[in-house]
Amino acid sequence: MITAPPAAATPSDFLYVANFTGNTVSVIDTTNDTVVGTPITVGSGPLRVAIAPNGTKAYVTNFNGDNVSVIDTSDNSVGTPIAVGDGPHGLAFTPDGTKAYVTNADSGTVSVIDTSTNTVTGSVGVGTSPHEVAVTPNGDFAYVSNNQSDTVSVIDTATDTVTDTIAVGDAPEGVAVAPNGAKVYVANANAGTVSVIDTSDNSVGTPITVGAGAIGVAITPNGAKAYVTNANANPGTVSVINTTTDAVSSTITTNIGGRPTGVAVTGNGAKAYVANFNDNNVSVIDTDTDTASATLLTVGGSPAGAAASPSQGDTEVTFDVTPTDGLTIAVPATATLSDAAPGGTATGQLGNVTVDDQRSLADASWVATVSLTTDFTTAGGNPISGDDVTYTPGTPVAQVNGPFTPGTPGTLAAPRTAYSKPSGSGNNTVTWNPTLDVAVPDDAVAGTYTGTVTHSVA
């Protein structure tokens, strides 16, 4: 396992490189062009790599293992490989990330992977030795280069069936779709050309002459340039195509390693990275000047494919949860206790007392207090004070979003806790029905005694 990308880094800051003979994937931090950590061990003969549109996964075709490795880019751990067809070569995701298409060079098929389950849901027969695949920006079609058929198959992604077969140059390899979806660029290895397909009718224009062994092709995010690796040039070169004129605007010959194969452009379009198969390194091209850095980045054995994490922007989303209401307490207007003789006890329940907390707070604690604010009195008799009045809260009658704690039974000689919510968050409510016991003095006179019990909450 390699060091995971820093939490503060954006998804466009990393490049994943498949090392064919090393059976590994190297990770490059594109902010400072350094190889981070140790290579990630994948399957046998990793050839190409693609990163999901949301940046969370990297899929790697293991040509010799007939499967696809899945890398979790949050920690660069490797999950269970996905079995596909014979000799998996290229792969590409649909723009929504729900499907991945994998070309199987030795079985003449394309496997369709459901990325939610990482299972193959279908297989599409195409031409002989399909090598690479690219999906249009609208997600409607996948274009597959058939290396030994000199054709490109067009797959309708809604039905996963081939709807067209297009004749291109000799031994087509790399495929890239322009960001606006209008053109598809196909590198023809044996012809040293690039075919340009008009996606409106799948017609092919005049091929663009590049270098010997044109293999990889990648287009800048603004669609202005296409970079083509010329693997059989000696030394290796990279052709730069002006996509407006569909002509080579320059050829990069300096600081390109032996047998340049895969090529990828960063999400911000600032750099193009070239995997040099024979030299075990990666060239870094400044797309503004179309020059390669003198510093080549050493990776694993025989780097063949590269993929840059997609450009993504972080949007900080804010919303307010507003309080439904405040903190309130509701009590019965009146209550009547049982009759009692002098020296006895008048007793009874006051009725339901409810605290309703609609403040929507992270700390929703509160305390409800009870007191005898007016002594019990009758005409001609002595007042009965809180010393002789016992308050018992009892268990909750109803409650939502506790916990709630009843107060300890005791006299109302002083204010005391009736109920409380000691912890928790969010809106809450509780109802209890307290019992009041009034000890009637021996010298009490006959009459109706009236007092006031007050509940408050804060």
PDB file of N, CA, C and O in Angstrom, residues 13 21 79 89 92 127 160 173 285 290 324 358 416 418 425:
ATOM      1  N   ASP A  13      -4.910  16.196  -8.481  1.00  0.00           N
ATOM      2  CA  ASP A  13      -3.512  16.293  -8.082  1.00  0.00           C
ATOM      3  C   ASP A  13      -2.727  14.995  -8.241  1.00  0.00           C
ATOM      4  O   ASP A  13      -1.548  14.963  -7.909  1.00  0.00           O
ATOM      5  N   THR A  21       5.420  -4.865 -16.444  1.00  0.00           N
ATOM      6  CA  THR A  21       6.238  -5.969 -15.934  1.00  0.00           C
ATOM      7  C   THR A  21       6.420  -5.896 -14.422  1.00  0.00           C
ATOM      8  O   THR A  21       6.838  -6.882 -13.801  1.00  0.00           O
ATOM      9  N   GLY A  79      -9.086  -3.743  -3.879  1.00  0.00           N
ATOM     10  CA  GLY A  79     -10.190  -4.647  -3.576  1.00  0.00           C
ATOM     11  C   GLY A  79     -10.100  -5.940  -4.370  1.00  0.00           C
ATOM     12  O   GLY A  79      -9.089  -6.245  -5.010  1.00  0.00           O
ATOM     13  N   HIS A  89      -7.356  -5.100 -22.059  1.00  0.00           N
ATOM     14  CA  HIS A  89      -6.376  -4.141 -22.564  1.00  0.00           C
ATOM     15  C   HIS A  89      -6.710  -2.719 -22.127  1.00  0.00           C
ATOM     16  O   HIS A  89      -6.051  -2.147 -21.262  1.00  0.00           O
ATOM     17  N   ALA A  92     -12.634   2.307 -20.026  1.00  0.00           N
ATOM     18  CA  ALA A  92     -13.133   3.676 -19.894  1.00  0.00           C
ATOM     19  C   ALA A  92     -14.452   3.652 -19.144  1.00  0.00           C
ATOM     20  O   ALA A  92     -15.234   2.694 -19.247  1.00  0.00           O
ATOM     21  N   GLY A 127     -14.597  -6.153 -32.938  1.00  0.00           N
ATOM     22  CA  GLY A 127     -13.677  -6.648 -33.961  1.00  0.00           C
ATOM     23  C   GLY A 127     -12.574  -7.498 -33.373  1.00  0.00           C
ATOM     24  O   GLY A 127     -12.610  -7.898 -32.196  1.00  0.00           O
ATOM     25  N   ASP A 160     -25.971  -1.590 -25.105  1.00  0.00           N
ATOM     26  CA  ASP A 160     -24.727  -2.356 -25.152  1.00  0.00           C
ATOM     27  C   ASP A 160     -24.683  -3.277 -26.368  1.00  0.00           C
ATOM     28  O   ASP A 160     -24.396  -4.478 -26.283  1.00  0.00           O
ATOM     29  N   GLU A 173      -4.918   1.902 -32.254  1.00  0.00           N
ATOM     30  CA  GLU A 173      -4.635   1.704 -30.821  1.00  0.00           C
ATOM     31  C   GLU A 173      -5.430   2.712 -29.995  1.00  0.00           C
ATOM     32  O   GLU A 173      -6.572   2.486 -29.661  1.00  0.00           O
ATOM     33  N   ILE A 285       5.131  16.964 -19.666  1.00  0.00           N
ATOM     34  CA  ILE A 285       5.049  17.980 -20.708  1.00  0.00           C
ATOM     35  C   ILE A 285       4.251  19.174 -20.205  1.00  0.00           C
ATOM     36  O   ILE A 285       3.148  19.003 -19.662  1.00  0.00           O
ATOM     37  N   ASP A 290       4.545  23.184 -24.728  1.00  0.00           N
ATOM     38  CA  ASP A 290       4.780  21.904 -25.403  1.00  0.00           C
ATOM     39  C   ASP A 290       6.253  21.496 -25.351  1.00  0.00           C
ATOM     40  O   ASP A 290       6.859  21.088 -26.338  1.00  0.00           O
ATOM     41  N   THR A 324     -37.938  25.382  15.421  1.00  0.00           N
ATOM     42  CA  THR A 324     -39.380  25.302  15.183  1.00  0.00           C
ATOM     43  C   THR A 324     -40.111  26.274  16.096  1.00  0.00           C
ATOM     44  O   THR A 324     -41.074  26.928  15.707  1.00  0.00           O
ATOM     45  N   GLN A 358     -38.605  23.105  21.340  1.00  0.00           N
ATOM     46  CA  GLN A 358     -38.526  23.199  19.885  1.00  0.00           C
ATOM     47  C   GLN A 358     -37.426  24.170  19.452  1.00  0.00           C
ATOM     48  O   GLN A 358     -37.514  24.813  18.406  1.00  0.00           O
ATOM     49  N   ARG A 416     -37.851  23.347  43.779  1.00  0.00           N
ATOM     50  CA  ARG A 416     -37.110  22.122  43.555  1.00  0.00           C
ATOM     51  C   ARG A 416     -37.255  21.692  42.099  1.00  0.00           C
ATOM     52  O   ARG A 416     -38.150  22.145  41.373  1.00  0.00           O
ATOM     53  N   ALA A 418     -38.417  19.605  39.166  1.00  0.00           N
ATOM     54  CA  ALA A 418     -39.533  18.714  38.854  1.00  0.00           C
ATOM     55  C   ALA A 418     -39.097  17.667  37.831  1.00  0.00           C
ATOM     56  O   ALA A 418     -39.319  16.463  38.013  1.00  0.00           O
ATOM     57  N   SER A 425     -29.536  16.337  22.024  1.00  0.00           N
ATOM     58  CA  SER A 425     -29.701  17.453  21.102  1.00  0.00           C
ATOM     59  C   SER A 425     -31.019  17.342  20.370  1.00  0.00           C
ATOM     60  O   SER A 425     -31.671  16.292  20.379  1.00  0.00           O
TER      61      SER A 425
END
